[in-house]
PDB file of C-alpha atoms in Angstrom:
ATOM      1  CA  SER A   1     -10.440 115.109 179.502  1.00 80.00           C
ATOM      2  CA  TYR A   2     -10.201 112.169 176.990  1.00 84.00           C
ATOM      3  CA  ILE A   3      -6.645 112.442 176.643  1.00 83.00           C
ATOM      4  CA  GLU A   4      -6.020 112.165 180.545  1.00 77.00           C
ATOM      5  CA  ILE A   5      -8.085 108.548 180.753  1.00 77.00           C
ATOM      6  CA  ASN A   6      -6.122 107.541 177.542  1.00 80.00           C
ATOM      7  CA  ARG A   7      -8.917 108.157 174.905  1.00 85.00           C
ATOM      8  CA  VAL A   8      -6.464 109.834 172.381  1.00 87.00           C
ATOM      9  CA  GLU A   9      -8.706 108.770 169.524  1.00 91.00           C
ATOM     10  CA  ASP A  10     -11.919 110.103 170.719  1.00 90.00           C
ATOM     11  CA  ALA A  11     -10.019 113.299 171.637  1.00 89.00           C
ATOM     12  CA  GLU A  12      -8.507 113.356 167.855  1.00 90.00           C
ATOM     13  CA  ASP A  13     -11.995 112.866 166.422  1.00 91.00           C
ATOM     14  CA  LEU A  14     -13.708 115.724 168.566  1.00 89.00           C
ATOM     15  CA  TYR A  15     -10.608 117.735 167.620  1.00 88.00           C
ATOM     16  CA  LYS A  16     -11.173 117.463 164.161  1.00 89.00           C
ATOM     17  CA  LYS A  17     -14.850 117.987 164.320  1.00 89.00           C
ATOM     18  CA  PHE A  18     -14.481 121.379 166.229  1.00 88.00           C
ATOM     19  CA  GLU A  19     -11.089 122.588 165.344  1.00 86.00           C
ATOM     20  CA  PHE A  20     -12.314 125.239 162.941  1.00 85.00           C
ATOM     21  CA  HIS A  21     -14.607 126.528 165.652  1.00 87.00           C
ATOM     22  CA  LEU A  22     -11.316 127.394 168.005  1.00 84.00           C
ATOM     23  CA  SER A  23      -9.351 130.188 168.026  1.00 80.00           C
ATOM     24  CA  GLU A  24      -5.738 129.651 166.663  1.00 78.00           C
ATOM     25  CA  TYR A  25      -4.203 129.701 170.072  1.00 76.00           C
ATOM     26  CA  LEU A  26      -6.757 126.979 171.468  1.00 81.00           C
ATOM     27  CA  GLN A  27      -6.241 125.188 168.223  1.00 84.00           C
ATOM     28  CA  PHE A  28      -2.792 124.851 168.835  1.00 81.00           C
ATOM     29  CA  ASN A  29      -2.926 124.178 172.278  1.00 82.00           C
ATOM     30  CA  CYS A  30      -5.269 121.123 171.390  1.00 87.00           C
ATOM     31  CA  LEU A  31      -3.130 120.001 168.909  1.00 88.00           C
ATOM     32  CA  ARG A  32      -0.007 120.003 170.936  1.00 85.00           C
ATOM     33  CA  ALA A  33      -1.645 118.138 173.497  1.00 88.00           C
ATOM     34  CA  LEU A  34      -2.684 115.383 170.929  1.00 91.00           C
ATOM     35  CA  MET A  35       0.858 115.328 169.372  1.00 90.00           C
ATOM     36  CA  GLU A  36       1.962 114.853 172.994  1.00 88.00           C
ATOM     37  CA  SER A  37      -0.279 112.248 174.123  1.00 88.00           C
ATOM     38  CA  LYS A  38       1.505 110.360 171.232  1.00 91.00           C
ATOM     39  CA  GLY A  39       4.626 110.865 172.589  1.00 88.00           C
ATOM     40  CA  GLN A  40       5.702 113.055 169.529  1.00 90.00           C
ATOM     41  CA  PHE A  41       7.146 115.802 171.635  1.00 89.00           C
ATOM     42  CA  ALA A  42      10.035 116.523 168.671  1.00 89.00           C
ATOM     43  CA  GLU A  43       6.637 117.502 166.718  1.00 88.00           C
ATOM     44  CA  ALA A  44       5.046 119.416 169.172  1.00 86.00           C
ATOM     45  CA  LEU A  45       8.238 121.407 169.892  1.00 87.00           C
ATOM     46  CA  THR A  46       8.692 122.027 166.350  1.00 84.00           C
ATOM     47  CA  GLU A  47       5.306 123.202 165.657  1.00 81.00           C
ATOM     48  CA  LEU A  48       5.516 125.451 168.835  1.00 80.00           C
ATOM     49  CA  GLU A  49       8.913 126.992 167.718  1.00 79.00           C
ATOM     50  CA  ARG A  50       7.542 127.384 164.148  1.00 77.00           C
ATOM     51  CA  ARG A  51       4.597 129.569 165.304  1.00 70.00           C
ATOM     52  CA  THR A  52       4.859 133.456 166.495  1.00 56.00           C
ATOM     53  CA  THR A  53       5.732 134.408 170.210  1.00 56.00           C
ATOM     54  CA  ASP A  54       2.396 135.199 170.481  1.00 53.00           C
ATOM     55  CA  TYR A  55       1.562 131.670 170.820  1.00 47.00           C
ATOM     56  CA  ILE A  56       4.287 130.487 172.854  1.00 57.00           C
ATOM     57  CA  GLU A  57       3.799 129.772 176.395  1.00 75.00           C
ATOM     58  CA  HIS A  58       7.260 129.618 178.093  1.00 83.00           C
ATOM     59  CA  ASN A  59       6.127 126.565 180.393  1.00 84.00           C
ATOM     60  CA  GLY A  60       5.156 124.412 177.656  1.00 86.00           C
ATOM     61  CA  HIS A  61       7.906 125.533 175.653  1.00 89.00           C
ATOM     62  CA  ILE A  62      10.352 124.611 178.429  1.00 93.00           C
ATOM     63  CA  TYR A  63       8.615 121.512 178.989  1.00 92.00           C
ATOM     64  CA  LEU A  64       8.708 120.376 175.636  1.00 92.00           C
ATOM     65  CA  LEU A  65      12.555 121.139 175.662  1.00 95.00           C
ATOM     66  CA  ILE A  66      12.858 118.840 178.675  1.00 97.00           C
ATOM     67  CA  LYS A  67      10.867 116.066 177.192  1.00 95.00           C
ATOM     68  CA  CYS A  68      13.077 116.205 173.869  1.00 95.00           C
ATOM     69  CA  GLU A  69      16.190 116.153 176.483  1.00 96.00           C
ATOM     70  CA  LYS A  70      17.632 119.770 174.923  1.00 97.00           C
ATOM     71  CA  TYR A  71      18.049 120.757 178.571  1.00 98.00           C
ATOM     72  CA  GLU A  72      20.856 123.205 178.045  1.00 98.00           C
ATOM     73  CA  GLN A  73      18.270 125.104 175.769  1.00 96.00           C
ATOM     74  CA  ALA A  74      15.558 124.455 178.619  1.00 96.00           C
ATOM     75  CA  LYS A  75      17.775 125.998 180.833  1.00 97.00           C
ATOM     76  CA  GLN A  76      18.822 129.146 178.905  1.00 96.00           C
ATOM     77  CA  LEU A  77      15.220 130.050 178.056  1.00 94.00           C
ATOM     78  CA  GLY A  78      14.300 129.691 181.707  1.00 95.00           C
ATOM     79  CA  LYS A  79      17.372 131.455 182.716  1.00 96.00           C
ATOM     80  CA  SER A  80      16.235 134.270 180.039  1.00 93.00           C
ATOM     81  CA  ILE A  81      13.157 134.727 181.432  1.00 91.00           C
ATOM     82  CA  LEU A  82      13.842 134.587 185.362  1.00 94.00           C
ATOM     83  CA  GLU A  83      17.159 136.477 185.218  1.00 94.00           C
ATOM     84  CA  PRO A  84      15.317 139.807 184.885  1.00 93.00           C
ATOM     85  CA  ILE A  85      12.702 139.168 187.421  1.00 92.00           C
ATOM     86  CA  ASN A  86      15.480 138.187 189.978  1.00 93.00           C
ATOM     87  CA  TYR A  87      14.181 134.583 189.915  1.00 93.00           C
ATOM     88  CA  SER A  88      10.728 135.211 191.535  1.00 92.00           C
ATOM     89  CA  THR A  89       8.732 132.605 192.145  1.00 90.00           C
ATOM     90  CA  GLU A  90       5.956 134.593 190.771  1.00 89.00           C
ATOM     91  CA  ASP A  91       5.658 131.395 188.572  1.00 91.00           C
ATOM     92  CA  PRO A  92       6.422 128.499 190.384  1.00 95.00           C
ATOM     93  CA  VAL A  93       5.968 126.240 187.318  1.00 94.00           C
ATOM     94  CA  LEU A  94       8.603 127.937 185.527  1.00 95.00           C
ATOM     95  CA  ILE A  95      11.308 127.498 188.575  1.00 96.00           C
ATOM     96  CA  VAL A  96      10.655 123.871 188.960  1.00 97.00           C
ATOM     97  CA  ASN A  97      11.392 123.231 185.205  1.00 96.00           C
ATOM     98  CA  TYR A  98      14.176 125.496 185.055  1.00 97.00           C
ATOM     99  CA  GLU A  99      15.778 123.528 188.085  1.00 98.00           C
ATOM    100  CA  LEU A 100      15.023 120.490 186.441  1.00 98.00           C
ATOM    101  CA  ALA A 101      16.642 121.209 183.416  1.00 98.00           C
ATOM    102  CA  ARG A 102      19.796 122.443 185.394  1.00 98.00           C
ATOM    103  CA  LYS A 103      19.495 119.259 187.599  1.00 98.00           C
ATOM    104  CA  LYS A 104      19.379 117.192 184.052  1.00 97.00           C
ATOM    105  CA  LEU A 105      22.527 118.946 183.173  1.00 98.00           C
ATOM    106  CA  ASN A 106      24.171 117.464 186.605  1.00 97.00           C
ATOM    107  CA  GLU A 107      24.255 121.017 188.262  1.00 97.00           C
ATOM    108  CA  SER A 108      22.771 121.427 191.862  1.00 96.00           C
ATOM    109  CA  PRO A 109      19.358 122.731 191.834  1.00 97.00           C
ATOM    110  CA  SER A 110      18.810 125.705 194.127  1.00 97.00           C
ATOM    111  CA  ASP A 111      17.435 124.474 197.377  1.00 96.00           C
ATOM    112  CA  LYS A 112      16.731 128.147 198.182  1.00 96.00           C
ATOM    113  CA  ARG A 113      14.337 128.650 195.150  1.00 97.00           C
ATOM    114  CA  LEU A 114      12.735 125.484 195.293  1.00 97.00           C
ATOM    115  CA  ASN A 115      12.296 125.946 199.094  1.00 97.00           C
ATOM    116  CA  ASP A 116      10.489 129.305 198.122  1.00 96.00           C
ATOM    117  CA  VAL A 117       8.196 127.741 196.150  1.00 97.00           C
ATOM    118  CA  LEU A 118       7.211 125.307 198.540  1.00 96.00           C
ATOM    119  CA  SER A 119       6.576 128.167 201.194  1.00 96.00           C
ATOM    120  CA  GLN A 120       4.349 130.187 198.643  1.00 95.00           C
ATOM    121  CA  ASN A 121       2.674 127.227 197.564  1.00 94.00           C
ATOM    122  CA  SER A 122       1.881 125.238 200.572  1.00 91.00           C
ATOM    123  CA  LYS A 123      -1.318 124.038 199.837  1.00 93.00           C
ATOM    124  CA  ASP A 124      -0.858 122.943 196.247  1.00 96.00           C
ATOM    125  CA  GLU A 125       0.412 119.268 196.078  1.00 97.00           C
ATOM    126  CA  ARG A 126       0.627 118.780 192.702  1.00 96.00           C
ATOM    127  CA  LEU A 127       3.407 121.514 192.564  1.00 97.00           C
ATOM    128  CA  LYS A 128       5.034 120.056 196.053  1.00 98.00           C
ATOM    129  CA  SER A 129       5.437 116.490 194.776  1.00 98.00           C
ATOM    130  CA  ALA A 130       7.247 118.038 191.527  1.00 98.00           C
ATOM    131  CA  VAL A 131       9.347 120.394 194.045  1.00 98.00           C
ATOM    132  CA  TYR A 132      10.493 117.290 195.981  1.00 98.00           C
ATOM    133  CA  ALA A 133      11.130 115.344 193.019  1.00 98.00           C
ATOM    134  CA  VAL A 134      13.656 118.072 191.879  1.00 98.00           C
ATOM    135  CA  LEU A 135      14.796 118.111 195.376  1.00 98.00           C
ATOM    136  CA  GLY A 136      15.137 114.381 195.588  1.00 97.00           C
ATOM    137  CA  LYS A 137      12.837 114.129 198.770  1.00 97.00           C
ATOM    138  CA  LYS A 138      11.179 110.818 197.623  1.00 97.00           C
ATOM    139  CA  LEU A 139       9.033 110.520 200.991  1.00 97.00           C
ATOM    140  CA  ASP A 140       7.786 113.659 200.838  1.00 98.00           C
ATOM    141  CA  MET A 141       7.049 113.385 197.110  1.00 97.00           C
ATOM    142  CA  ILE A 142       5.215 110.311 197.250  1.00 97.00           C
ATOM    143  CA  GLU A 143       2.934 111.936 200.252  1.00 97.00           C
ATOM    144  CA  SER A 144       1.837 114.795 198.105  1.00 97.00           C
ATOM    145  CA  ILE A 145       0.822 112.830 195.334  1.00 97.00           C
ATOM    146  CA  ARG A 146      -1.001 110.485 197.677  1.00 96.00           C
ATOM    147  CA  LYS A 147      -3.105 113.529 198.735  1.00 97.00           C
ATOM    148  CA  VAL A 148      -3.684 114.527 195.077  1.00 97.00           C
ATOM    149  CA  LEU A 149      -4.814 111.137 194.068  1.00 96.00           C
ATOM    150  CA  LYS A 150      -7.243 111.138 196.772  1.00 95.00           C
ATOM    151  CA  LYS A 151      -8.931 113.723 195.346  1.00 95.00           C
ATOM    152  CA  ASP A 152      -7.965 113.380 191.446  1.00 92.00           C
ATOM    153  CA  LYS A 153      -7.488 110.162 190.065  1.00 88.00           C
ATOM    154  CA  THR A 154      -6.603 111.861 187.114  1.00 86.00           C
ATOM    155  CA  PHE A 155      -2.997 112.768 188.339  1.00 91.00           C
ATOM    156  CA  LYS A 156      -2.068 109.560 187.404  1.00 90.00           C
ATOM    157  CA  TYR A 157      -1.849 110.932 183.849  1.00 85.00           C
ATOM    158  CA  GLU A 158       0.368 113.786 184.728  1.00 88.00           C
ATOM    159  CA  LEU A 159       2.430 111.391 186.630  1.00 91.00           C
ATOM    160  CA  SER A 160       3.019 109.164 183.506  1.00 87.00           C
ATOM    161  CA  VAL A 161       4.147 112.097 181.542  1.00 88.00           C
ATOM    162  CA  TRP A 162       6.141 114.786 183.660  1.00 93.00           C
ATOM    163  CA  PRO A 163       9.489 114.615 183.067  1.00 95.00           C
ATOM    164  CA  VAL A 164      10.061 115.688 186.762  1.00 97.00           C
ATOM    165  CA  PHE A 165       8.985 112.161 187.880  1.00 97.00           C
ATOM    166  CA  ASP A 166      11.429 110.246 185.307  1.00 95.00           C
ATOM    167  CA  PRO A 167      13.829 109.051 188.229  1.00 95.00           C
ATOM    168  CA  TYR A 168      11.146 107.513 190.257  1.00 96.00           C
ATOM    169  CA  ARG A 169       9.582 105.626 187.183  1.00 93.00           C
ATOM    170  CA  LYS A 170      11.323 102.480 187.870  1.00 94.00           C
ATOM    171  CA  ASP A 171      10.594 103.015 191.970  1.00 95.00           C
ATOM    172  CA  ALA A 172       8.436 100.485 193.347  1.00 95.00           C
ATOM    173  CA  ASP A 173       6.638 103.035 195.384  1.00 94.00           C
ATOM    174  CA  PHE A 174       5.965 105.324 192.601  1.00 95.00           C
ATOM    175  CA  ILE A 175       4.808 102.444 190.301  1.00 93.00           C
ATOM    176  CA  SER A 176       2.268 101.537 192.985  1.00 93.00           C
ATOM    177  CA  LEU A 177       0.771 104.881 192.971  1.00 90.00           C
ATOM    178  CA  ILE A 178       0.151 105.058 189.147  1.00 85.00           C
ATOM    179  CA  GLN A 179      -1.420 101.340 188.783  1.00 82.00           C
TER     180      GLN A 179
END
């Protein structure tokens, strides 16, 4: 919560105070969140990859690969997980990150997979805004973001860091939402 309201020093102090009361898994997740909040994506990725697979959460791994502009690795990781399950939309965030990595490599994202995510998650406006961003549907994206922000102002933090919104960072309509 401190990170989401840009009180990173308070978050660090809290982490240092209670770090030894947390499981190794929670310690890592908190440390990773702190690194990401400081823009230390490469360091967070290195720390994640240093750990055993028990602590690797695939969406977090792909997210960090994308933040570090390692799109081919992100795509390959997504493919290695999704291909054996026939690109099931059971994990919609994984689909979105995979398609974003493909888009960053100048490949066309799969409209079918992304539309399947939309149809199966019709009430999740956060997810829908990310899907619309990958699809390049700016007006739908903006509308979904507005719906989320009406209920949760902390979404502004996610808007400012999620790589799916990078193409819209200089767009006046997008900027007006996060100010």
